[in-house]
PDB file of C-alpha atoms and ligand atoms in Angstrom:
ATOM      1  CA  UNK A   1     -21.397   9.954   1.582  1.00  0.00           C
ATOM      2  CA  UNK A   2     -18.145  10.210   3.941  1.00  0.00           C
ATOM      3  CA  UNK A   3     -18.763   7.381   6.432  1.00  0.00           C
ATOM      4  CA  UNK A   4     -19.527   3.685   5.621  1.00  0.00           C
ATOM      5  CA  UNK A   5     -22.363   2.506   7.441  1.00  0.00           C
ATOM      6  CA  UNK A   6     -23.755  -0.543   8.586  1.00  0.00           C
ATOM      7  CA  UNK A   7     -25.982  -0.926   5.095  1.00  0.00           C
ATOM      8  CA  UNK A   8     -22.959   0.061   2.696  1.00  0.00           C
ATOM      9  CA  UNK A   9     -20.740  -2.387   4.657  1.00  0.00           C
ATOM     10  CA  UNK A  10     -23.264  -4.728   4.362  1.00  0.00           C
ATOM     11  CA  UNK A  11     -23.905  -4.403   0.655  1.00  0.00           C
ATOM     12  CA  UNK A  12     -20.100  -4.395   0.018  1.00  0.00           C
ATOM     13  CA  UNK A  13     -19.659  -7.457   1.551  1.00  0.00           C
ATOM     14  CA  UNK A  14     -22.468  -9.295  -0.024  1.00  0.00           C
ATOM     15  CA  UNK A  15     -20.994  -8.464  -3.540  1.00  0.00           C
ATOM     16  CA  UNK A  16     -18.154  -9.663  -2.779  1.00  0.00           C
ATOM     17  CA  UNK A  17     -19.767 -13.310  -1.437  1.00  0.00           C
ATOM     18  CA  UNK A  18     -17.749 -12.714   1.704  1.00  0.00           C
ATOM     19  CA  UNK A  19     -14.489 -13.521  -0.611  1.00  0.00           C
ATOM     20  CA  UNK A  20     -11.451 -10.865  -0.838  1.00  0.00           C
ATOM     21  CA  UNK A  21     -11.692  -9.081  -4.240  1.00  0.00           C
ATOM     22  CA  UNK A  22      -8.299  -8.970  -4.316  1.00  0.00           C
ATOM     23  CA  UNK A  23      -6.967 -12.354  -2.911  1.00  0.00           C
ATOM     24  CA  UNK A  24      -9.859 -14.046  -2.779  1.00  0.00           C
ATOM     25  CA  UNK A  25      -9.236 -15.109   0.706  1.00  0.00           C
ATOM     26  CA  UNK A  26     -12.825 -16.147   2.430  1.00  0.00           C
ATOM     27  CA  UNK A  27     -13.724 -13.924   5.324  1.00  0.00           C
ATOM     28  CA  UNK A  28     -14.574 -16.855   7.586  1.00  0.00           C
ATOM     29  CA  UNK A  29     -11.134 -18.067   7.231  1.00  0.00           C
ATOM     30  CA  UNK A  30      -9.449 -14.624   7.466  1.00  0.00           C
ATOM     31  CA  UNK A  31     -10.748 -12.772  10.103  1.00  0.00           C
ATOM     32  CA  UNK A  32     -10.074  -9.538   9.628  1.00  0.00           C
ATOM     33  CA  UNK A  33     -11.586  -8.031   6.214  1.00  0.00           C
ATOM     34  CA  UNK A  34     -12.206  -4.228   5.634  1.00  0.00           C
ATOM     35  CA  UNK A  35     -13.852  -2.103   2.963  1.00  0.00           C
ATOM     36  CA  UNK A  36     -11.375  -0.912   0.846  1.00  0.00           C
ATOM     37  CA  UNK A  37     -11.492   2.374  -0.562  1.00  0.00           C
ATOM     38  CA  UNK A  38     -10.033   1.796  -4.659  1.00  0.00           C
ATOM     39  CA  UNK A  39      -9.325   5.233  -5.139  1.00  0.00           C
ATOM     40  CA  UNK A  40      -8.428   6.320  -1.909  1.00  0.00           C
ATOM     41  CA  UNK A  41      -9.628   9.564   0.302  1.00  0.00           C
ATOM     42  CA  UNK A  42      -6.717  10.785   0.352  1.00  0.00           C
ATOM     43  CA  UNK A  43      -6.753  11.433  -3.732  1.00  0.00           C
ATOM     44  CA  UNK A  44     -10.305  11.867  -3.654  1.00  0.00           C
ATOM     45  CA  UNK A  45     -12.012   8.903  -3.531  1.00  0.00           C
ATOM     46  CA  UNK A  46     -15.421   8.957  -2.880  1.00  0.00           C
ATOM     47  CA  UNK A  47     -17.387   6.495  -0.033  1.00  0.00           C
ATOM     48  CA  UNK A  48     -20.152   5.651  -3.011  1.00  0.00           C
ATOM     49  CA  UNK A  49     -20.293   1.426  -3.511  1.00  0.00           C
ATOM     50  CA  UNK A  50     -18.646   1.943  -6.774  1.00  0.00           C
ATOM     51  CA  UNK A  51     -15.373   2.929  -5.012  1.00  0.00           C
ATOM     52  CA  UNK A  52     -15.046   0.365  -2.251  1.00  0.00           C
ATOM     53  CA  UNK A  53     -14.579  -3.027  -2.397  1.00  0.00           C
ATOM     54  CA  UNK A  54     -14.462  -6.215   0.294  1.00  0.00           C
ATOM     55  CA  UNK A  55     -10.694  -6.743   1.094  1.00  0.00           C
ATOM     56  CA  UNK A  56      -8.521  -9.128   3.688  1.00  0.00           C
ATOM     57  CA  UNK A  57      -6.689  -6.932   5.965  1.00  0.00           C
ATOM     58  CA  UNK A  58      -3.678  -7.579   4.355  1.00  0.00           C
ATOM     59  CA  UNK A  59      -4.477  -7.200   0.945  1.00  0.00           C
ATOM     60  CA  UNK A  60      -5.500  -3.496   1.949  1.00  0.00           C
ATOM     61  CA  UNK A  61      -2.666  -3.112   4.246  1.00  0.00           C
ATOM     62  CA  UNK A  62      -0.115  -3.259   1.461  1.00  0.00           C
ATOM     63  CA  UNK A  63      -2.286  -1.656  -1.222  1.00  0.00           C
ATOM     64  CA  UNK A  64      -2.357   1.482   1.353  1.00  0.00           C
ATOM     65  CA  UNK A  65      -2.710   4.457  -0.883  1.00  0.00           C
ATOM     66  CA  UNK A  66      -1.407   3.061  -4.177  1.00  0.00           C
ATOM     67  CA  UNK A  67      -3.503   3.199  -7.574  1.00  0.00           C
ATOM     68  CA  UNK A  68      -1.089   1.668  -9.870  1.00  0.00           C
ATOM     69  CA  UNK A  69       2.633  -0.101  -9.856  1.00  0.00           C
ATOM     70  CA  UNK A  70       5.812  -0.844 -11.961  1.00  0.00           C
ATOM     71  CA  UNK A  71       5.685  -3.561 -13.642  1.00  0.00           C
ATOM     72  CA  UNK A  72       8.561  -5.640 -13.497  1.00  0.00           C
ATOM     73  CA  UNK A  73       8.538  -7.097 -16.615  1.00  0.00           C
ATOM     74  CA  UNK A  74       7.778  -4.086 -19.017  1.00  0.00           C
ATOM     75  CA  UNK A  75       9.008  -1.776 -16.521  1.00  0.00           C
ATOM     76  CA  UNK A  76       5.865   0.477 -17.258  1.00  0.00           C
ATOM     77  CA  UNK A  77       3.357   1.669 -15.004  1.00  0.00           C
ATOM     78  CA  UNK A  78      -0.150   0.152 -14.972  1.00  0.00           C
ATOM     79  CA  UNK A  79      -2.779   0.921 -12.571  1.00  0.00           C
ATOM     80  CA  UNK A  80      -3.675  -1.515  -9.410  1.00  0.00           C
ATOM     81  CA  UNK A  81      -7.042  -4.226 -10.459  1.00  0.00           C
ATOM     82  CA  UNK A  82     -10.125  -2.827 -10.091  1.00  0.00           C
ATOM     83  CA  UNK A  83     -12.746  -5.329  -8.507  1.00  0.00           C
ATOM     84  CA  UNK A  84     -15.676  -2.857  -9.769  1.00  0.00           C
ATOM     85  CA  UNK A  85     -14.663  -2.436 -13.443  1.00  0.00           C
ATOM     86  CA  UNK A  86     -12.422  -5.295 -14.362  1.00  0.00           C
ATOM     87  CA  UNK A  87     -12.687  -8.893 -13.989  1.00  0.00           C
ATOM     88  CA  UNK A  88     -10.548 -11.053 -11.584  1.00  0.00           C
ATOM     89  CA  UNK A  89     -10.291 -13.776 -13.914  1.00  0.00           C
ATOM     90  CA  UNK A  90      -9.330 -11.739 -16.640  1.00  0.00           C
ATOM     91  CA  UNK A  91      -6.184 -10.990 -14.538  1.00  0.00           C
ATOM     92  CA  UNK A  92      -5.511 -13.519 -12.256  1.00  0.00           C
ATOM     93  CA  UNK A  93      -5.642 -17.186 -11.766  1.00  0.00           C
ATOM     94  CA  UNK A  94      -4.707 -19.900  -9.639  1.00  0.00           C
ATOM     95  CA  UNK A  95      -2.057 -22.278 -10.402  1.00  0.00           C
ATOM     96  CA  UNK A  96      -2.439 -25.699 -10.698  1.00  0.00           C
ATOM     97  CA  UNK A  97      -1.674 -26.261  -6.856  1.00  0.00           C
ATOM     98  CA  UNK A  98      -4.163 -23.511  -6.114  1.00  0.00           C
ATOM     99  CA  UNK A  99      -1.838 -22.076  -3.426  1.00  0.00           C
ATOM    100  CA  UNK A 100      -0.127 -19.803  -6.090  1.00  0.00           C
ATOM    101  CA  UNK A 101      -1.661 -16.680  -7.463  1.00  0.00           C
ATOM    102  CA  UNK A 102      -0.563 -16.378 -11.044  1.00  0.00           C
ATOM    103  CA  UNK A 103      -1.042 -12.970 -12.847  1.00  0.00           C
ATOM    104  CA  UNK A 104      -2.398 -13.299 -16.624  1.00  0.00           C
ATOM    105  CA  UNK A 105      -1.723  -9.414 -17.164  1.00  0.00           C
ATOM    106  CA  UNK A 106       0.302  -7.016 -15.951  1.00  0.00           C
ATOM    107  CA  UNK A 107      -2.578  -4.912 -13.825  1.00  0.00           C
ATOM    108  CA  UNK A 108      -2.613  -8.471 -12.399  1.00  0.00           C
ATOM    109  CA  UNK A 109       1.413  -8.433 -12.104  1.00  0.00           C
ATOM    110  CA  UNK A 110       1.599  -5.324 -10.874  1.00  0.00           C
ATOM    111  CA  UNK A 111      -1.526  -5.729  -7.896  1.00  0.00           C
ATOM    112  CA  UNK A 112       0.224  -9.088  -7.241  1.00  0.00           C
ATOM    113  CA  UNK A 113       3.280  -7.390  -5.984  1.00  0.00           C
ATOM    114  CA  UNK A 114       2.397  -4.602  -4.257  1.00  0.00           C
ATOM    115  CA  UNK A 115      -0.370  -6.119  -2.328  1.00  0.00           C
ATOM    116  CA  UNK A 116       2.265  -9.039  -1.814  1.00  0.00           C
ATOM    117  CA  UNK A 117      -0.504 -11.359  -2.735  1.00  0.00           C
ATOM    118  CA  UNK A 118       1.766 -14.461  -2.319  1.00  0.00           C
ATOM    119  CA  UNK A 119       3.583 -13.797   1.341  1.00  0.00           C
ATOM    120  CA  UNK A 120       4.941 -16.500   2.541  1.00  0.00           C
ATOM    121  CA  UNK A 121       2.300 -16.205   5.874  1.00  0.00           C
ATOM    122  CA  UNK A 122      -0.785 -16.367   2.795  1.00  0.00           C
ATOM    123  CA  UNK A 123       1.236 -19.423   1.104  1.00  0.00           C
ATOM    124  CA  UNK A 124       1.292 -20.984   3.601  1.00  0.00           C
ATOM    125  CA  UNK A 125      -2.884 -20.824   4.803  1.00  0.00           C
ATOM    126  CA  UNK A 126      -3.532 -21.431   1.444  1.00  0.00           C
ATOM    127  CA  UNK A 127      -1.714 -24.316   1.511  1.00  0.00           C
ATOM    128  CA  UNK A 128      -3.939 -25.576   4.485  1.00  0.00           C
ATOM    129  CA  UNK A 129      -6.855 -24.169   2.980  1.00  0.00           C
ATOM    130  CA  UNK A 130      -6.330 -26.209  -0.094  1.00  0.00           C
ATOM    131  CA  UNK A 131      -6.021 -29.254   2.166  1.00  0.00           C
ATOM    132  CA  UNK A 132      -8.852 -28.840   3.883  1.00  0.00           C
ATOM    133  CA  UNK A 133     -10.982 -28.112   0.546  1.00  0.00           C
ATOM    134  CA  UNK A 134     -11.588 -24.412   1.240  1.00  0.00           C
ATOM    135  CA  UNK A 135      -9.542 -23.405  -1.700  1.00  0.00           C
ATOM    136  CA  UNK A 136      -9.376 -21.773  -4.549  1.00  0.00           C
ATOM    137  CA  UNK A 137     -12.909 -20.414  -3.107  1.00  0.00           C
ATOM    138  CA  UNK A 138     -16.250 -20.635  -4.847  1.00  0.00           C
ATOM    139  CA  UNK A 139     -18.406 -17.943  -4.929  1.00  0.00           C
ATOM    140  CA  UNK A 140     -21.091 -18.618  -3.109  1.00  0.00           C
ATOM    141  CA  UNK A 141     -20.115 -21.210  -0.631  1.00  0.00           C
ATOM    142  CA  UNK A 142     -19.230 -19.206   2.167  1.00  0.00           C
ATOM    143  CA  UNK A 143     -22.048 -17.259   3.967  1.00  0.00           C
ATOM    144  CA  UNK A 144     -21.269 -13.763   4.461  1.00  0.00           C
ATOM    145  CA  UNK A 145     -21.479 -12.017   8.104  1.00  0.00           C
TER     146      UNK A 145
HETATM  147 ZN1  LIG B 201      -6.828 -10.281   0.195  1.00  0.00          ZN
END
């Protein structure tokens, strides 16, 4: 399969319950949200659904063509979070505020800082998402489009 059409996007966004699988940002608040290819073309990564995933446009804007990262703290190497094999709260969680996005691992670590999951611009809609009760998501609530 080398193209995503209309009933893959459509399944991969339904999976995802319209939320970011990395950031969990909810498409009707961010506008822009792509299919993400989690192994990417360019190393071989196949269009099948268990290779793409529902991301924000900035999530997969900074994860580009990166699989893994350096994590700070170990300085080792561990591979980017994978929405189709591993589970995001098994690596990731909110803190109490629910504006900052706390790793529990270092996959999360790792995704955390090379998809810049806390910007300053995501802080900060987060922080008006939280006001207005749209955040930390739940899965479910927003209808996907
Ligand atoms: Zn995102």
């Amino acid at each position: 399969m080398a193209q995503i059409d209309d009933a893959l996007r459509k399944l991969v966004t339904e999976r995802a319950a319209g939320l970011c699988e990395y950031c969990q940002a909810a498409q009707l608040i961010v506008v822009y949200m792509e299919i993400d290819h989690i192994i990417p073309r360019s190393q071989g990564g196949s269009s099948e659904p268990d290779n793409l995933c529902f991301s924000c446009r900035g999530c997969n804007g900074y994860k580009q063509d990166y699989v893994s990262g350096i994590d700070a703290q170990t300085n080792t190497e561990h591979p980017l979070f994978n929405p189709r094999t591993q589970a995001w709260n098994d690596h990731f969680e909110w803190a109490d505020d629910g504006i900052l996005l706390k790793a529990k691992t270092a996959v999360g670590r790792v995704t955390i800082e090379r998809l810049r999951m806390n910007r300053d611009d995501v802080l900060s809609a987060r922080n008006l998402w939280v006001q207005a009760g749209w955040h930390p998501p739940i899965r479910g609530r927003f209808p996907t489009r």
